[in-house]
Each structure stands twice: as structure tokens, then as C-alpha cells.
Coordinates of C-alpha atoms and ligand atoms in Angstrom, one line a residue:
M1 CA 129.9 168.1 101.2
A2 CA 126.9 165.1 102.5
E3 CA 126.1 165.8 105.8
K4 CA 128.2 163.6 108.6
G5 CA 127.0 160.8 110.4
F6 CA 125.2 161.1 113.8
G7 CA 128.1 159.6 115.4
T8 CA 130.9 161.9 113.9
R9 CA 127.6 164.7 114.7
A10 CA 127.6 163.4 118.0
I11 CA 131.3 163.8 119.0
H12 CA 132.2 166.8 116.6
E13 CA 128.8 169.5 116.9
G14 CA 128.4 172.0 118.6
N15 CA 132.0 171.7 120.5
I16 CA 133.9 174.7 121.5
R17 CA 137.8 174.7 121.0
D18 CA 139.8 175.0 124.5
T19 CA 142.0 177.8 123.0
Q20 CA 143.7 178.8 126.6
F21 CA 145.4 175.8 126.8
G22 CA 144.2 173.5 124.3
A23 CA 142.1 171.0 126.7
L24 CA 140.6 168.4 124.0
T25 CA 137.9 167.8 126.7
M26 CA 134.7 171.1 127.7
P27 CA 136.6 172.3 131.0
I28 CA 133.5 172.1 133.6
Y29 CA 132.8 176.0 133.7
Q30 CA 131.7 175.3 138.0
T31 CA 131.1 179.3 138.3
S32 CA 128.0 180.5 139.4
T33 CA 129.0 184.3 138.1
F34 CA 131.0 186.0 135.0
V35 CA 133.6 188.5 136.2
F36 CA 132.9 191.6 133.9
D37 CA 135.9 194.4 132.3
D38 CA 133.7 197.2 134.0
C39 CA 130.6 198.4 134.4
A40 CA 129.9 199.2 130.2
Q41 CA 130.8 195.6 130.0
G42 CA 128.3 194.3 132.6
A43 CA 125.0 196.4 131.4
A44 CA 125.8 195.7 127.9
R45 CA 126.1 192.0 128.6
F46 CA 122.6 192.2 130.5
A47 CA 121.3 194.5 127.3
G48 CA 121.6 191.7 125.1
K49 CA 124.5 194.4 123.2
E50 CA 127.4 192.4 123.6
D51 CA 127.9 188.6 123.6
G52 CA 129.4 186.5 126.9
F53 CA 128.6 185.1 130.0
I54 CA 127.2 186.8 133.2
Y55 CA 125.2 184.2 136.0
T56 CA 125.2 180.6 135.2
R57 CA 121.3 180.5 135.7
L58 CA 121.6 182.9 132.2
G59 CA 124.2 180.9 130.7
N60 CA 128.1 178.7 130.8
P61 CA 130.2 177.7 128.3
T62 CA 129.7 174.4 129.6
I63 CA 126.2 173.8 129.7
K64 CA 125.8 176.5 126.4
M65 CA 128.2 173.0 124.4
V66 CA 125.7 171.0 125.4
Q67 CA 122.8 172.8 125.0
D68 CA 124.6 173.3 120.8
K69 CA 125.4 169.5 120.3
V70 CA 121.7 168.7 121.2
A71 CA 120.3 171.1 119.0
A72 CA 122.2 169.4 116.6
L73 CA 121.1 166.4 116.7
E74 CA 118.0 166.9 117.1
G75 CA 118.3 169.3 114.5
G76 CA 116.8 172.1 115.5
E77 CA 117.7 175.7 115.9
A78 CA 118.3 176.3 119.2
C79 CA 118.3 174.3 122.7
Q80 CA 117.8 175.0 125.9
A81 CA 119.2 172.9 129.1
A82 CA 117.4 171.9 132.6
A83 CA 118.1 170.3 135.8
S84 CA 115.6 167.3 134.9
G85 CA 113.3 166.3 132.5
M86 CA 110.4 167.8 134.4
G87 CA 112.3 170.9 134.9
A88 CA 112.4 170.9 131.2
I89 CA 108.7 170.0 130.8
S90 CA 107.9 172.1 132.9
S91 CA 110.4 174.9 131.5
C92 CA 108.8 174.6 127.9
I93 CA 105.1 174.1 129.1
W94 CA 105.0 177.6 131.1
S95 CA 106.5 178.9 127.7
I96 CA 103.4 178.1 125.9
A97 CA 100.3 178.3 128.6
G98 CA 98.9 180.3 130.9
A99 CA 95.4 180.9 132.2
G100 CA 92.9 180.4 129.7
K101 CA 95.0 178.3 127.3
K102 CA 94.0 175.2 126.2
I103 CA 96.4 172.0 125.8
V104 CA 95.5 169.2 124.1
A105 CA 97.8 166.4 125.8
D106 CA 97.7 162.4 124.7
K107 CA 97.0 160.3 128.0
T108 CA 99.5 158.0 128.1
L109 CA 102.6 159.6 129.5
Y110 CA 105.3 159.8 132.3
G111 CA 103.2 160.0 135.9
C112 CA 105.0 163.0 136.8
T113 CA 104.1 164.5 133.4
F114 CA 101.0 163.5 133.7
A115 CA 100.3 165.2 137.5
L116 CA 101.8 167.9 136.1
L117 CA 99.2 168.3 133.3
S118 CA 96.1 166.8 134.8
A119 CA 97.4 168.1 139.1
G120 CA 99.4 170.8 137.9
V121 CA 99.0 173.7 135.5
T122 CA 95.1 173.5 135.7
Q123 CA 95.2 174.9 138.9
Y124 CA 96.5 178.3 137.2
G125 CA 93.3 178.5 135.2
V126 CA 94.9 176.0 132.2
E127 CA 92.7 173.4 130.3
V128 CA 93.9 170.1 129.6
E129 CA 92.2 168.2 127.5
F130 CA 93.3 164.1 127.9
I131 CA 92.8 162.0 124.5
D132 CA 94.2 159.7 122.4
C133 CA 96.7 161.4 120.2
S134 CA 97.1 157.9 117.8
N135 CA 93.3 158.5 116.9
M136 CA 93.1 161.8 114.6
D137 CA 89.7 161.9 114.9
E138 CA 89.7 162.7 118.6
V139 CA 92.8 165.1 118.1
K140 CA 90.2 167.6 115.3
A141 CA 87.7 166.9 117.4
A142 CA 89.8 168.4 120.8
L143 CA 91.1 171.5 119.2
T144 CA 89.5 174.3 119.7
D145 CA 90.7 178.5 119.1
N146 CA 92.4 178.7 123.1
T147 CA 94.8 175.8 121.8
C148 CA 97.9 176.6 122.2
C149 CA 99.5 173.0 122.4
V150 CA 99.3 169.8 121.6
Y151 CA 101.2 167.8 124.0
L152 CA 102.6 163.6 123.1
E153 CA 105.1 160.8 123.6
T154 CA 105.9 158.6 120.8
P155 CA 106.6 155.1 122.3
A156 CA 104.4 156.7 124.7
N157 CA 105.6 155.7 128.3
P158 CA 105.0 153.2 129.6
N159 CA 103.0 150.8 126.7
M160 CA 105.2 152.2 123.9
K161 CA 101.9 153.6 121.4
I162 CA 103.1 154.9 118.8
T163 CA 101.5 158.6 117.5
D164 CA 101.1 159.9 113.6
I165 CA 104.2 163.2 114.5
A166 CA 103.9 164.2 111.1
K167 CA 100.2 163.7 111.1
I168 CA 99.3 165.5 114.2
A169 CA 101.8 168.2 113.2
E170 CA 100.0 168.3 109.5
I171 CA 96.0 168.4 111.6
A172 CA 97.6 170.8 114.8
H173 CA 99.1 173.3 111.8
G174 CA 96.7 173.1 109.5
Y175 CA 93.2 174.2 112.6
N176 CA 96.0 177.4 114.0
K177 CA 99.7 177.7 112.5
D178 CA 100.7 178.6 116.7
I179 CA 99.4 175.4 118.0
K180 CA 102.7 174.2 119.3
V181 CA 103.0 170.5 118.9
V182 CA 105.6 169.3 122.2
C183 CA 107.3 165.9 121.5
D184 CA 109.4 164.3 124.4
N185 CA 111.6 161.9 122.5
T186 CA 112.7 160.4 126.0
F187 CA 111.8 156.9 124.6
A188 CA 113.9 157.3 121.2
S189 CA 116.4 159.4 121.5
P190 CA 117.1 161.6 118.6
Y191 CA 119.8 158.3 117.0
C192 CA 116.1 156.8 116.4
Q193 CA 113.7 159.8 116.0
Q194 CA 113.5 163.1 115.6
P195 CA 110.1 165.1 115.6
L196 CA 111.2 168.0 114.4
S197 CA 112.1 167.2 111.1
L198 CA 108.7 165.4 111.1
G199 CA 107.1 168.6 111.7
A200 CA 106.5 169.3 115.3
D201 CA 107.9 172.6 117.1
V202 CA 109.4 171.1 120.5
V203 CA 110.9 168.0 121.5
V204 CA 111.6 167.8 125.5
H205 CA 113.7 165.1 126.8
S206 CA 114.8 163.6 130.1
A207 CA 118.6 163.4 129.4
T208 CA 118.8 161.5 132.5
K209 CA 117.7 158.5 130.2
Y210 CA 119.5 157.9 127.0
L211 CA 121.4 161.0 126.2
N212 CA 123.4 160.5 128.9
G213 CA 123.2 156.7 129.3
H214 CA 124.8 156.3 132.4
G215 CA 122.6 156.1 134.6
D216 CA 124.7 159.7 136.7
V217 CA 122.7 162.4 135.8
I218 CA 119.5 163.8 136.3
A219 CA 119.1 166.8 133.3
G220 CA 117.2 167.8 130.6
F221 CA 116.3 170.0 127.6
V222 CA 114.1 171.5 125.3
V223 CA 114.4 171.8 121.6
G224 CA 112.7 174.0 118.4
D225 CA 113.5 177.2 116.5
A226 CA 115.7 179.8 118.5
E227 CA 112.7 182.3 119.4
F228 CA 110.8 179.5 121.8
I229 CA 113.7 178.8 123.7
Q230 CA 114.8 182.2 124.1
R231 CA 111.4 182.2 125.3
V232 CA 112.4 179.1 127.4
A233 CA 115.8 180.5 128.5
M234 CA 114.6 184.3 129.5
F235 CA 111.1 183.0 131.1
G236 CA 110.4 179.5 131.2
V237 CA 113.9 178.5 133.5
K238 CA 114.9 182.1 134.1
D239 CA 111.7 183.5 135.4
M240 CA 108.9 180.7 136.4
T241 CA 111.3 177.6 137.3
G242 CA 114.8 178.4 137.7
S243 CA 115.4 174.8 136.5
V244 CA 119.2 175.6 135.9
M245 CA 121.6 172.2 134.9
G246 CA 124.7 172.5 136.7
P247 CA 128.1 172.6 134.9
F248 CA 129.2 169.2 135.7
E249 CA 125.7 167.3 134.4
A250 CA 126.1 169.1 131.3
F251 CA 130.5 167.8 131.0
L252 CA 128.3 164.1 131.8
I253 CA 126.1 164.4 129.1
L254 CA 129.1 165.5 126.7
R255 CA 131.0 162.4 127.8
G256 CA 127.6 160.8 127.3
L257 CA 126.8 162.1 123.5
K258 CA 130.6 160.8 122.2
T259 CA 129.2 156.9 122.5
M260 CA 125.7 157.3 121.6
E261 CA 125.5 156.0 118.1
V262 CA 127.4 153.1 119.4
R263 CA 125.5 152.6 122.6
M264 CA 122.1 153.1 120.9
M265 CA 122.8 150.5 118.2
R266 CA 123.5 148.0 121.0
H267 CA 120.3 148.9 122.6
C268 CA 118.4 149.0 118.9
E269 CA 119.6 145.5 118.6
N270 CA 119.5 144.0 122.2
G271 CA 115.7 145.8 122.1
M272 CA 114.6 143.2 119.4
K273 CA 116.2 140.5 120.1
I274 CA 114.5 140.8 123.8
A275 CA 110.9 142.0 122.8
Q276 CA 111.6 138.7 120.2
Y277 CA 112.3 136.2 123.3
L278 CA 108.9 137.6 124.9
E279 CA 106.9 136.9 121.9
K280 CA 107.6 133.3 122.2
Q281 CA 107.5 133.5 126.1
P282 CA 104.3 131.6 127.3
K283 CA 103.4 133.4 130.4
V284 CA 103.5 137.0 128.4
T285 CA 100.5 137.8 127.2
K286 CA 101.5 140.4 125.3
V287 CA 104.4 142.6 124.0
N288 CA 104.9 146.4 123.5
Y289 CA 107.9 147.1 121.3
P290 CA 107.4 148.9 117.8
G291 CA 110.2 146.8 116.0
L292 CA 107.5 143.7 115.9
E293 CA 105.3 143.0 113.0
S294 CA 103.0 142.6 115.7
F295 CA 102.9 145.8 117.4
P296 CA 100.0 147.8 116.2
G297 CA 102.3 151.2 115.8
H298 CA 104.9 148.9 114.0
E299 CA 103.7 150.4 110.7
V300 CA 104.2 154.0 112.0
A301 CA 107.1 153.2 113.9
A302 CA 109.2 152.4 110.8
K303 CA 108.3 155.4 108.7
Q304 CA 109.3 157.4 112.0
M305 CA 111.7 155.8 114.0
T306 CA 114.4 156.0 111.1
R307 CA 117.6 153.9 112.7
G308 CA 115.9 151.7 115.1
F309 CA 113.7 150.4 117.6
G310 CA 115.4 151.4 120.8
G311 CA 115.4 149.8 124.1
M312 CA 112.7 150.3 125.6
I313 CA 109.9 147.2 125.7
S314 CA 106.9 146.7 127.8
F315 CA 104.9 142.9 128.5
E316 CA 102.2 142.2 130.2
V317 CA 101.9 139.0 132.6
A318 CA 98.6 137.5 133.8
T319 CA 98.6 139.1 137.1
K320 CA 100.4 141.9 139.4
A321 CA 101.7 139.0 141.8
E322 CA 103.5 137.1 138.6
G323 CA 104.7 140.5 137.1
E324 CA 105.9 141.3 141.6
K325 CA 107.5 137.6 141.5
L326 CA 109.0 137.8 138.2
C327 CA 110.7 141.1 139.1
N328 CA 111.8 139.8 142.4
S329 CA 113.2 136.3 140.6
L330 CA 115.9 138.8 138.3
K331 CA 119.5 138.1 139.0
L332 CA 121.0 140.3 136.5
C333 CA 118.2 142.6 135.6
T334 CA 117.9 145.8 138.3
L335 CA 114.3 146.3 139.6
A336 CA 114.8 150.1 139.1
V337 CA 112.6 152.8 137.4
S338 CA 114.1 155.1 135.1
L339 CA 115.4 153.7 131.7
G340 CA 118.4 154.3 129.0
D341 CA 121.7 152.9 131.1
A342 CA 124.1 150.1 130.5
E343 CA 122.2 148.0 133.2
T344 CA 119.0 146.5 131.7
L345 CA 116.1 148.0 134.9
I346 CA 113.4 146.5 135.2
E347 CA 109.6 148.3 137.0
H348 CA 106.1 147.9 137.6
P349 CA 104.7 151.4 135.5
A350 CA 101.2 151.0 137.3
S351 CA 102.3 151.0 141.5
M352 CA 106.2 153.1 140.6
T353 CA 106.5 155.3 137.6
H354 CA 102.4 156.0 136.8
S355 CA 101.1 156.1 140.3
T356 CA 100.4 159.3 139.9
Y357 CA 97.6 157.3 137.4
S358 CA 94.1 156.2 139.5
P359 CA 92.8 152.9 138.7
E360 CA 91.0 154.3 136.5
E361 CA 93.3 156.7 134.8
L362 CA 95.5 153.7 134.8
A363 CA 92.4 151.5 132.5
E364 CA 92.0 154.8 130.4
A365 CA 95.6 154.9 129.6
G366 CA 96.0 151.7 128.6
I367 CA 98.4 151.2 131.5
P368 CA 97.6 147.4 133.1
E369 CA 98.4 146.0 136.6
G370 CA 100.0 142.6 134.5
M371 CA 102.5 145.5 132.9
I372 CA 106.6 145.3 133.2
R373 CA 108.5 148.2 131.7
L374 CA 112.2 146.6 130.6
S375 CA 114.9 149.0 129.9
C376 CA 117.2 147.1 127.8
G377 CA 121.0 147.5 128.8
L378 CA 124.2 147.4 127.1
E379 CA 124.8 143.5 128.5
N380 CA 125.4 140.9 125.8
A381 CA 121.4 139.5 124.9
D382 CA 121.6 136.3 125.7
D383 CA 122.9 137.3 128.9
I384 CA 119.6 139.5 129.9
I385 CA 117.6 136.1 128.0
A386 CA 118.9 133.6 130.2
D387 CA 117.8 135.7 133.2
L388 CA 114.4 136.4 132.2
D389 CA 114.5 133.0 131.3
Q390 CA 115.7 132.0 135.1
A391 CA 112.7 134.0 136.0
F392 CA 109.3 133.3 133.8
A393 CA 110.5 129.6 135.4
Q394 CA 109.8 130.4 138.8
I395 CA 106.0 131.7 138.1
Ligands
PLP401 C1 109.5 160.0 129.1 C2 110.1 160.6 130.4 N1 109.7 161.9 130.4 C3 110.2 162.8 131.5 C4 110.9 161.9 131.9 C5 111.2 163.0 133.3 O1 112.9 163.2 133.2 P1 113.3 163.8 135.3 O2 113.7 162.0 135.7 O3 114.5 163.3 134.2 O4 112.7 164.5 135.5 C6 111.0 161.0 132.1 C7 111.2 160.3 133.7 O5 111.6 159.1 133.8 C8 110.6 160.2 131.3 O6 110.3 158.4 131.3

């Protein structure tokens, strides 16, 4: 039988049938620990000789179900949940890198990921080189014998830069098959793009965003092959970060995933309409949206974002002051960081999400002072455009 559609899989894959009471939705197993029948059973579970739960930092039924669902949607063998996107990213990085190893990372990343790589792991003997991953000559030049990881976002936060995942994987694995190509798929979501199918080894997510979709959870995931995810679970999360997702968060994400396809269809539709409006708005000097033919990454995006171009846009106005005036004049769009929610959210990356970058690093990463980031919500596009229009009239 042909593979079922994304919406069907988001609702049905990974489900655990409640045989005790027949609940339709997965209950919230709000428990820290699990009872053993006897010492032999406890020992067998710790030794990995018997399946079953031990302690929620090591596993929990509600969390297991959401992990299995996200693994299926990303096309990965396994998935590990975390307490936040940063928990997932740091657990992943500690499972790959160590003293003496090198990470090659794109220079345009979410601000806290940039801080983790530039100021965090470097304190522990990990070398990090920041490059432009969309330039394959830079990628080739950065790979060395101690390189263990190539780390990137596509589309990148906040300038939407597109990187060719298949090309990166080919170059990195051609140099050394053990290099882990890690892609943060938060902006695209598995609905639009599945990096593992393009050759990436690992996908990380801030599930705070599209996967949950309702702005009421902080959570993250790492997806990859079973052996690597076992290491992330038993070393990255269990020993290094302790970044454990709570059962209630898992329940909320399971609820959010049921509507992921319809939400993403609307996010993509709104993203395209609003990007087209911004392209014609005289006060906007540049629009970054992968769906626009004028956008430099469009061709690669069209190849790897197979169902749509998502709901994230960034655009530039002449000055920071104009950007602030615009944000302060909006009535429907909400001034807040985060993204992927039902509400349209707007923010100023240089002073907010990317304030971990110095002014020189912002310039190097392609994040100008006049850049505004917009997460197109699920409202009616005409209403979002009318609100933007009245705010542009103020500047
Ligand atoms: C692309 C990207 N990755 C990771 C994160 C971190 O996720 P969290 O805030 O859930 O820790 C964010 C947060 O905005 C993000 O935008």
C-alpha cells in the first residue's frame, strides 16, 4: 500500500493503544517513577534485558508516543525528546563533540545556538569554525580530520538563507562518512522539509514552534538513527544535560500534531501572500522568503521544501528606528519572539533573538539593524496585510 499522507501519519503514526481503559487520546503519565514487580524485574530493566519504564528521565509512555510520532514524520529511526529546543541541541552536540574535535557551523543561527557554539562548547576544548554553508568552497575548506559535525539551519533564523542539504551531506560524508550533518528543521517543520531524506544524519527541533503550534509549550527533539539517538538519550540527556521533556508537554505536542498538516497549509499560504505584499510595499528594501522567485535561495528551496515554503519571513526597512516604529504601530500582529503559533508574531532580531551576536558578528551573519522577522500566523491573510499596511503608513 502507498505511504499514507502527512496528515494521516501525524494523527495515527506511533500511537499507543490504551488497552486498560480504551482512552482515545494518550493519557498524561504524570509520574516520576515506575513500580517494579520485584528486584529481578528492576535489575532486568536497568540491564536493558526487559522492556518497560523505569524513571521518567529515562522514558515515559506519553513522551515515548510523541517521540515515535516525530521520528515517523521526520523519516528517522528514532527520536529523543528534550525540555526545550536548546536542550535538544545541547544534548545532541554533547553526544557528538568533545575536547579536540571540531564543529563546522553556519554563521547564521538562532542566537542561543550561536552562543552555545561560539562561547559555550569552546570552553571545553571543542573547536568551532563558523562559515557560510551555502558556499560549498567554504564547506570543503573547513573540513579537517578532527571534524565531527557540520551544523546548519535551513531556512536560517532570521535571514531565511537556504543551504543545499543534499550537497552538504555529499561533501561532508565524502570527506569522512562519520561526520554528523545536523540540520535544525524548526523553521521548515517536517511538513515542508525532511532533511534526513536529503542525506542529513540528525534533525533537531525547537518543538516550541510549529510541532506544537499553539504557543503554550517549551520543548525540543533530536531525530536520527537508532544508535545515535540511544547515545543522545543515555549520554546527552540522561548524563550531560538532564534536559527532560515533561509528560504534560508531550501531551500538548501530541494534541498539536493532530492538526499539523492543516496548520502548515495555512502558514504556507499566508507566508506566500504576505511575502508578495511586502515585495510591493515601497518602505521595504528587501524581502527574504524562500517562495519568492526573487529570493536567492529559491531554486534550492523549491527542490528541498517539497510541500511549501513555510510561514517565516524576514524583511528590511531603511533603519532600526523605522523597524521599531512599524512594530510599535501594529494592532493585530503581536510584538513577541518565538514563532510557529496561531498568532502572527513580529520581532527585531538584532536587539532580541540575535542579541547574543556582537554588532560585527551580526554584520558577518547577514542580520542588519533594519531587519524585522515575521512569523505568519493562522489569521486571515487579508487582516494581517491590512494591519501591516496601516503600520507602514506610520513610518
Ligand atoms: C531555529 C531555532 N532553533 C532552536 C531554538 C531554541 O528553541 P527553544 O526556545 O525551544 O529552546 C529556536 C528558538 O527560537 C529557534 O528559532
